[in-house]
CSV table of C-alpha atoms in Angstrom, one decimal:
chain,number,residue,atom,x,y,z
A,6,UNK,CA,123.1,90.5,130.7
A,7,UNK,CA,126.0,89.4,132.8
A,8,UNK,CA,126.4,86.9,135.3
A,9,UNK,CA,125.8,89.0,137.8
A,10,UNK,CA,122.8,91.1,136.6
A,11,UNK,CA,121.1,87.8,135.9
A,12,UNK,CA,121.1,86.8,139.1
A,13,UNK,CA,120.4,89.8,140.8
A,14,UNK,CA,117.3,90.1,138.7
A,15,UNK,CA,116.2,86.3,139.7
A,16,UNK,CA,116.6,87.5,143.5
A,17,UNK,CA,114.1,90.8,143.1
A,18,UNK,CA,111.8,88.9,141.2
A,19,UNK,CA,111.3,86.0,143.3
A,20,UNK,CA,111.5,88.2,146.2
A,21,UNK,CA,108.7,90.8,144.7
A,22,UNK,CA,106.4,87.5,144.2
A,23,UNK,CA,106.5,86.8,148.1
A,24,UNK,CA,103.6,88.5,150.1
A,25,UNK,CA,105.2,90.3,152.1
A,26,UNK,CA,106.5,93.5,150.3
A,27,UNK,CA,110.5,94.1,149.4
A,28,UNK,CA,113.1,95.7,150.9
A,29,UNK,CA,116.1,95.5,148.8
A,30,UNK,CA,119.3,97.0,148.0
A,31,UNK,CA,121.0,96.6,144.7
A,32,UNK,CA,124.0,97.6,144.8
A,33,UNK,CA,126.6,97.6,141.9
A,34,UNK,CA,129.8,99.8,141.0
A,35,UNK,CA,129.0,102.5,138.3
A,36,UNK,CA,128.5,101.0,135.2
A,37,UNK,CA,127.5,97.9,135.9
A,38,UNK,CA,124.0,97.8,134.6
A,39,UNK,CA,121.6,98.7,137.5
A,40,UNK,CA,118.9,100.3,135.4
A,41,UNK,CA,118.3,97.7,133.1
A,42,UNK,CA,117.9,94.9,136.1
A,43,UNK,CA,115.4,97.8,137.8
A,44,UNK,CA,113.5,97.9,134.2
A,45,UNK,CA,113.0,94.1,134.3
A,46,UNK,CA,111.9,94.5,137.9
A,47,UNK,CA,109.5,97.1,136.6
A,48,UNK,CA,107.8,95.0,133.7
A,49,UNK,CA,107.3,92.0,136.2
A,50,UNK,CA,105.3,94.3,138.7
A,51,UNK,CA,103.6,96.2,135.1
A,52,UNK,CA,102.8,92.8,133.6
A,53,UNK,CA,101.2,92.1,136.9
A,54,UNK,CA,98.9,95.5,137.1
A,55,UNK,CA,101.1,97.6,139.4
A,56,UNK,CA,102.6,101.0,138.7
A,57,UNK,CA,106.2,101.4,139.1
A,58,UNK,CA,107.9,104.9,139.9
A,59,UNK,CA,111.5,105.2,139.6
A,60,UNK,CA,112.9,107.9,141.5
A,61,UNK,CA,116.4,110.1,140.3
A,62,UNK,CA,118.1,112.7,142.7
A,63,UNK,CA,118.8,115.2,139.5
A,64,UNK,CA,116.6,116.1,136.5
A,65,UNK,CA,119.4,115.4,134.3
A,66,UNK,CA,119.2,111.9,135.6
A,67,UNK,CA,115.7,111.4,135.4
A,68,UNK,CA,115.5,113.0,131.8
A,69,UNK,CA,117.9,110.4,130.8
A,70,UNK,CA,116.2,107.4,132.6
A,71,UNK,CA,113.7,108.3,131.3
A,72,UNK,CA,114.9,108.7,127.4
A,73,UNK,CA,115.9,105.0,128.0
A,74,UNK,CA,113.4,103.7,129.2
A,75,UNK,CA,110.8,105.0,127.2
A,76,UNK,CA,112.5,104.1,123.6
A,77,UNK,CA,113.4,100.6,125.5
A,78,UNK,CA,109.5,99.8,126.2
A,79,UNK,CA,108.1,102.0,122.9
A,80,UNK,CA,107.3,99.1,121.6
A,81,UNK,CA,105.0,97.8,124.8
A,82,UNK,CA,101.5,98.6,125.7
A,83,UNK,CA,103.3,100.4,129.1
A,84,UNK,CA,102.6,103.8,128.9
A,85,UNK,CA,106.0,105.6,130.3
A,86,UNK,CA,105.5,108.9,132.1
A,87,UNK,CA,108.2,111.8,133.5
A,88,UNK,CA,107.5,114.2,136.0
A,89,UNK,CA,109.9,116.8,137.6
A,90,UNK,CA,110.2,119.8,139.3
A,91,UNK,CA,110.6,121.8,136.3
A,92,UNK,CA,107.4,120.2,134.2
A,93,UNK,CA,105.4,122.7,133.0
A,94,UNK,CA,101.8,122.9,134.9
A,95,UNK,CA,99.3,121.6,132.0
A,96,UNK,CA,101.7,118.3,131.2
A,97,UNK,CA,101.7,118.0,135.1
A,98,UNK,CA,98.5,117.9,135.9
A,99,UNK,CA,97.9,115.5,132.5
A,100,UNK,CA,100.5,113.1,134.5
A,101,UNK,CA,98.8,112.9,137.7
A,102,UNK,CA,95.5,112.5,136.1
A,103,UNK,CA,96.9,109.1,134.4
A,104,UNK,CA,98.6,108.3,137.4
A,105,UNK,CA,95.5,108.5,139.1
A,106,UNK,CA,93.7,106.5,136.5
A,107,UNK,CA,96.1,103.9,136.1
A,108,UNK,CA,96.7,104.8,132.8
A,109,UNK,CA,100.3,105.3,133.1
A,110,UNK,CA,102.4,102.6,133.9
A,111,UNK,CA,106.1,103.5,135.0
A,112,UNK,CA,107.0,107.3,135.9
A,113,UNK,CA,110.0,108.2,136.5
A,114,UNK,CA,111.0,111.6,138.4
A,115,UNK,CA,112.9,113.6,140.8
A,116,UNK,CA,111.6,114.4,144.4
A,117,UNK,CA,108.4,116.1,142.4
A,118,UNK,CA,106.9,112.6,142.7
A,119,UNK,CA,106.8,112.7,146.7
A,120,UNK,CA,104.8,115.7,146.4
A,121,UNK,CA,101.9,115.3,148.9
A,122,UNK,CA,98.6,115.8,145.8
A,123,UNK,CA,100.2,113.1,143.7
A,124,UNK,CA,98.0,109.7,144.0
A,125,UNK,CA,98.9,106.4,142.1
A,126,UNK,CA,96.2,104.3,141.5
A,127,UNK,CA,97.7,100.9,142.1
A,128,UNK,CA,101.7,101.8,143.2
A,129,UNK,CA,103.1,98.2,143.1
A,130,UNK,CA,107.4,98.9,142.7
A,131,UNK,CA,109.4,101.7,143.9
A,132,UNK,CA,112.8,102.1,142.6
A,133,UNK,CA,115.0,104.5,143.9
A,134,UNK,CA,118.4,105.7,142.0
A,135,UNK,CA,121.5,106.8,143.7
A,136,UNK,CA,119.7,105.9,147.2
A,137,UNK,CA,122.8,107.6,149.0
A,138,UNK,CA,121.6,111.1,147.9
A,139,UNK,CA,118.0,110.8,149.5
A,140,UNK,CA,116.8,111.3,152.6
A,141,UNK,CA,115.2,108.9,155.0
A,142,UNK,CA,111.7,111.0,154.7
A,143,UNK,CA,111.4,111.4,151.2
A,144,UNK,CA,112.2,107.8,150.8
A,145,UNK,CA,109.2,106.9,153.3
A,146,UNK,CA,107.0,109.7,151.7
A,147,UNK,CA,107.1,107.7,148.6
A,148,UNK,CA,106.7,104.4,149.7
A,149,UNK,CA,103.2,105.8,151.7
A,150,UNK,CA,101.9,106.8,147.9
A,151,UNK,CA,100.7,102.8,147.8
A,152,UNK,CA,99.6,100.1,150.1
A,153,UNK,CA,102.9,98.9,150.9
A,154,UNK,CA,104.8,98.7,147.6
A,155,UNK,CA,108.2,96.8,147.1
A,156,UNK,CA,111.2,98.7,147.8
A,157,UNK,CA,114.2,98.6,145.4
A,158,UNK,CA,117.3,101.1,146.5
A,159,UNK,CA,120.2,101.3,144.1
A,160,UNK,CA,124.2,103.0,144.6
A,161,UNK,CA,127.3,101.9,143.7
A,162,UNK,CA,128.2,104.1,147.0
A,163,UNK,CA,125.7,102.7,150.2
A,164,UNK,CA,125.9,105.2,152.6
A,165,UNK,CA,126.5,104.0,156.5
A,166,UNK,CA,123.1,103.8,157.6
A,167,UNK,CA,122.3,101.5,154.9
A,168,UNK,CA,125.2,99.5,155.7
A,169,UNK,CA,123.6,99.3,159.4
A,170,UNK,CA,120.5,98.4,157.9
A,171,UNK,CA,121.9,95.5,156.2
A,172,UNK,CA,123.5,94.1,159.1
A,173,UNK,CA,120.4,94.0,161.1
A,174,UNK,CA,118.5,92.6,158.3
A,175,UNK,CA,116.1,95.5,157.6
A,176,UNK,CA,117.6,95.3,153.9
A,177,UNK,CA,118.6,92.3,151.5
A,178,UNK,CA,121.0,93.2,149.3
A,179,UNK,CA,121.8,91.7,145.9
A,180,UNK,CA,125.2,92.8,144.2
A,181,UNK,CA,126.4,93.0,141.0
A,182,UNK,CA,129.9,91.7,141.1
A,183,UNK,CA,131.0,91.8,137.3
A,184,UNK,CA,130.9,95.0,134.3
A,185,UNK,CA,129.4,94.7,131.3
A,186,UNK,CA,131.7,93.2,129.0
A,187,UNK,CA,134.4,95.3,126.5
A,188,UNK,CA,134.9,97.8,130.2
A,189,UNK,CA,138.1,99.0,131.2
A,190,UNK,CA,139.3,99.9,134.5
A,191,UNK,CA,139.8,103.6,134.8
A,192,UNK,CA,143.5,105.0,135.2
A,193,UNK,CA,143.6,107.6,138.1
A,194,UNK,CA,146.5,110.1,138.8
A,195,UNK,CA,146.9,112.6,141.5
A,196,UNK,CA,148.4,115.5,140.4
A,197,UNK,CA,149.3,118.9,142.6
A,198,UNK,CA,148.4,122.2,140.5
A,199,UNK,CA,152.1,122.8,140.0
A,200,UNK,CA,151.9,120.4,137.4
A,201,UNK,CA,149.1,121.9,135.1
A,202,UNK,CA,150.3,121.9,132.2
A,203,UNK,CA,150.8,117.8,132.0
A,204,UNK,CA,147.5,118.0,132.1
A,205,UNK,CA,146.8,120.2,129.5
A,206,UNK,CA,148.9,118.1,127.4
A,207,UNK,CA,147.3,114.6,128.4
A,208,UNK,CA,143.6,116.5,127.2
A,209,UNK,CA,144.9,117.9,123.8
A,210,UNK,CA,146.3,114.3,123.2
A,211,UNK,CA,143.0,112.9,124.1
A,212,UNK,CA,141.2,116.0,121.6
A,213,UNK,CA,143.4,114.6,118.8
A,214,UNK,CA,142.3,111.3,119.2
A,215,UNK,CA,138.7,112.1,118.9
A,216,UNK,CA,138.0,111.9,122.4
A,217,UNK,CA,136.4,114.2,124.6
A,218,UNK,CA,136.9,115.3,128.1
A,219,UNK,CA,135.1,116.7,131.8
A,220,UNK,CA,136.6,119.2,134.0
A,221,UNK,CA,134.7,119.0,136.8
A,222,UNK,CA,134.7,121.8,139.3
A,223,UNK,CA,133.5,121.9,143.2
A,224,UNK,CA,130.7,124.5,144.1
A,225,UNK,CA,130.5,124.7,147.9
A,226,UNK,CA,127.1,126.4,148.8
A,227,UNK,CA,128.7,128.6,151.4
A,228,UNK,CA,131.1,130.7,148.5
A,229,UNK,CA,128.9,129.6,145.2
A,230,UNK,CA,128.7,132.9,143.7
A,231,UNK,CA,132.3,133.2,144.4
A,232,UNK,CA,132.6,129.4,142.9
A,233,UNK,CA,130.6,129.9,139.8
A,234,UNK,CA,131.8,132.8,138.9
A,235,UNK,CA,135.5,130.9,138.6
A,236,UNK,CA,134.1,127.8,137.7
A,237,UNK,CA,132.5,130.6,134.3
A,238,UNK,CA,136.1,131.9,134.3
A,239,UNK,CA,137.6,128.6,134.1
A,240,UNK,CA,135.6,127.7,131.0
A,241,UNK,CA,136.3,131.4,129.5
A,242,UNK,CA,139.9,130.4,130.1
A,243,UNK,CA,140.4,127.4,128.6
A,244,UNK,CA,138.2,128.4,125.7
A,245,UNK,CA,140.2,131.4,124.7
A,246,UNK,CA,143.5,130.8,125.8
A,247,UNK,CA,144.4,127.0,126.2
A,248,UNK,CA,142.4,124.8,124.0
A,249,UNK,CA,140.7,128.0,121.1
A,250,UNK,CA,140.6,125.4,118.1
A,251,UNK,CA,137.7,123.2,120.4
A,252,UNK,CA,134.3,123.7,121.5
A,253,UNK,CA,134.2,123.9,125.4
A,254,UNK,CA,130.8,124.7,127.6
A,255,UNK,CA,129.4,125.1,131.0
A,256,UNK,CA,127.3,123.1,132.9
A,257,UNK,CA,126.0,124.4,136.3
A,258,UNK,CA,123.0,123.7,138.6
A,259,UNK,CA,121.8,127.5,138.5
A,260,UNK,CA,121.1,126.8,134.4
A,261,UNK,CA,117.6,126.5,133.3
A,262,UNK,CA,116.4,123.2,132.2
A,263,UNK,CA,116.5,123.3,128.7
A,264,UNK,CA,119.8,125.3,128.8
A,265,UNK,CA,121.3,122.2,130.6
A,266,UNK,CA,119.4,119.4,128.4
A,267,UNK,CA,121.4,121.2,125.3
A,268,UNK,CA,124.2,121.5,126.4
A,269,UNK,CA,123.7,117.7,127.6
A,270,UNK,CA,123.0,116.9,124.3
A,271,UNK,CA,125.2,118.3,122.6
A,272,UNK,CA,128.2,116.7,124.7
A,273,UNK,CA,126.5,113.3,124.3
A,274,UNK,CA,126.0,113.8,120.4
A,275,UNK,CA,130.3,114.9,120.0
A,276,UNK,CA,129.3,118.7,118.9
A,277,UNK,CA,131.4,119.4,122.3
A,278,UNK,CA,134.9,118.6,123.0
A,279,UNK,CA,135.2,119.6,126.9
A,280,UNK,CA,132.4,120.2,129.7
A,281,UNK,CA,133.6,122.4,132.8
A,282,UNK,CA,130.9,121.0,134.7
A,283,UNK,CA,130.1,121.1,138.5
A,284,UNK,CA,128.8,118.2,140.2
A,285,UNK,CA,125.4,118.1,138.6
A,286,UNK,CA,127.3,115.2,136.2
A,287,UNK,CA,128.1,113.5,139.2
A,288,UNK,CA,125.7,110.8,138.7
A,289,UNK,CA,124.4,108.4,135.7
A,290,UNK,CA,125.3,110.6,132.9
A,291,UNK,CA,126.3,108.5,129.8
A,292,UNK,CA,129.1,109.3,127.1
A,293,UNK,CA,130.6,106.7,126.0
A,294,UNK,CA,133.0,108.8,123.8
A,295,UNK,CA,134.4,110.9,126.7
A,296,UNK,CA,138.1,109.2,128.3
A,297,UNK,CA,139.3,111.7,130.2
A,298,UNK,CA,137.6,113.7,133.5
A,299,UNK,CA,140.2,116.3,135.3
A,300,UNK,CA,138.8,116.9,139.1
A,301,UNK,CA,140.2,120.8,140.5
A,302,UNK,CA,140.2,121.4,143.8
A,303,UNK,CA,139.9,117.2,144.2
A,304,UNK,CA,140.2,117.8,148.0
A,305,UNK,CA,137.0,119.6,148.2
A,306,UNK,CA,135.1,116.3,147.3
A,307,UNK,CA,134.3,113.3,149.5
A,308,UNK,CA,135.5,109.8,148.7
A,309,UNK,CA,131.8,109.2,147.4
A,310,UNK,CA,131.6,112.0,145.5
A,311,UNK,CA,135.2,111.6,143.5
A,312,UNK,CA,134.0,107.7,143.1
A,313,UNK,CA,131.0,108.5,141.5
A,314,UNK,CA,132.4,111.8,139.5
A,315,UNK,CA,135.0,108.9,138.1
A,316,UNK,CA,132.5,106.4,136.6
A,317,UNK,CA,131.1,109.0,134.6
A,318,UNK,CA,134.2,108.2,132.3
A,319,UNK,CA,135.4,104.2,131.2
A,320,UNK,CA,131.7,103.6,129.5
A,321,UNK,CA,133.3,103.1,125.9
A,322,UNK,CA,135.9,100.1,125.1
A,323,UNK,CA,138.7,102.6,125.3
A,324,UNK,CA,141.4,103.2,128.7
A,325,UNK,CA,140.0,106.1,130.3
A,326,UNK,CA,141.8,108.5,132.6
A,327,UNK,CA,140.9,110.1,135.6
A,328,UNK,CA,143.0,113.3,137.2
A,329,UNK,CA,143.1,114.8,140.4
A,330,UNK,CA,144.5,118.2,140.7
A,331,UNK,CA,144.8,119.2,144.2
A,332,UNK,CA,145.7,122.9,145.4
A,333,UNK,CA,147.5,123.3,149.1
């Protein structure tokens, strides 16, 4: 661990031991190593009898939390649990049943875990992911699943009423100040869509090296079939006619679960060179070998957004870049 991680983990723990229950916002820039200061959280409150449930905004999140946690404590008596939206009704109602029991430890899900028939049997440690992307009641709807568990929030991008909860001291926050070691900073350009075709050129030079690459595209809810059906073209496009000697795919929320976790996989395991995605990457998803992430249409995002869209990229020990092609 780092510096920082180390001592943000000694302030949750000595602040879950108190009686009076937490209340606590960690907050970090992207990549510094939340999760793994959460998980040691998690194992105090397990080693002590509680039940922990991590909460994610996207299944793609969760899924991957959840990948890491589990082979991380596989070798524990902790039995790790995932539950989403998209679970399939027999492996549901298996889940709630240990939940109920006390059988299974940590769970880790999306907002299927605030449904209102889910009961914990002894829910000691909340941990919320990407706070900023919650609302307030779903938040409380979770913390009311025990009797008055500790409260862990995490972002690298605290949203204004958390700010103003800080201030008046409704929150503690611990900060990670410091990336993991062998981290780069992340280059950024801002590029108008005159100027494509430098662009092209900087991806194939990244291709050549090995690397791979995100083109991230906005869908705004208002136009989205009008959105995803360019942001389909755009991957047809670059497929056919710009980069035809590479793999490219699609990622989009409107794709079924396991359409999504392949293409996920596939990107992770280097079968894919570029991913036209949409936001759904926007937060926690992993690839260390992927240096390069082109933003169209950058002004459509907020400052949140592009922040959190760019630290999907710098997780390897290589310079990563980060473009923003603007239109009018």
């Amino acid at each position: 661990l780092t510096p920082g991680q180390r001592q943000a983990v000694k302030e949750i723990v000595e602040d879950i031991c108190r009686p009076e229950p937490m209340h606590r916002l960690l907050q970090g820039d992207v990549g510094a190593g939340k999760t793994i200061v959460a998980l040691l959280a998690a194992i105090v409150a397990m080693e002590n009898g509680l039940q922990v449930a991590f909460m994610a905004p996207t299944e793609i999140l969760a899924a991957q939390h959840y990948s890491n946690i589990a082979r991380l404590l596989s070798q524990s008596r902790f039995r790790v649990d995932m539950l989403t939206g998209s679970t399939p009704g027999l492996h549901k109602h298996t889940v709630q049943s240990h939940l109920e029991r006390g059988t299974t430890h940590l769970v880790v899900g999306t907002h299927a875990l605030v449904q209102e028939k889910l009961a914990f049997h002894n829910l000691g440690l909340v941990v919320i992911d990407e706070q900023h992307r919650f609302g307030v009641a779903q938040r409380a709807a979770l913390q009311a699943k025990g009797l008055r568990p500790d409260v862990l929030l995490m972002t690298a991008t605290p949203i204004p009423r958390t700010l103003a909860l800080t201030d008046y001291s409704e929150l503690d926050v611990s900060k990670i100040p410091d990336l993991p070691p062998n981290r780069r900073p992340v280059h950024t350009w801002v590029k108008p869509d005159s100027r494509r075709d430098e662009v092209y050129a900087l991806i194939r030079e990244q291709l050549e090296q090995g690397r791979q690459a995100y083109i991230i595209y906005p869908l705004v809810e208002e136009s989205e079939k009008v959105d995803l059906k360019s942001a389909t073209e755009m991957a047809d496009h670059l497929q056919a006619e710009i980069f035809p000697s590479y793999r490219v795919a699609l990622l989009h929320g409107r794709m079924k679960q396991d359409a999504k976790d392949r293409v996920m996989h596939a990107f992770a395991q280097g079968q894919l060179h570029i991913l036209v995605s949409t936001t759904v990457v926007e937060v926690g998803v992993d690839v260390a070998n992927a240096s390069l992430m082109v933003v169209e249409h950058a002004e459509r995002f907020g400052l949140s957004q592009l922040h959190q869209l760019r630290g999907r990229i710098g997780r390897g020990s290589v310079a990563s870049t980060c473009v923003l092609l603007y239109g009018e």
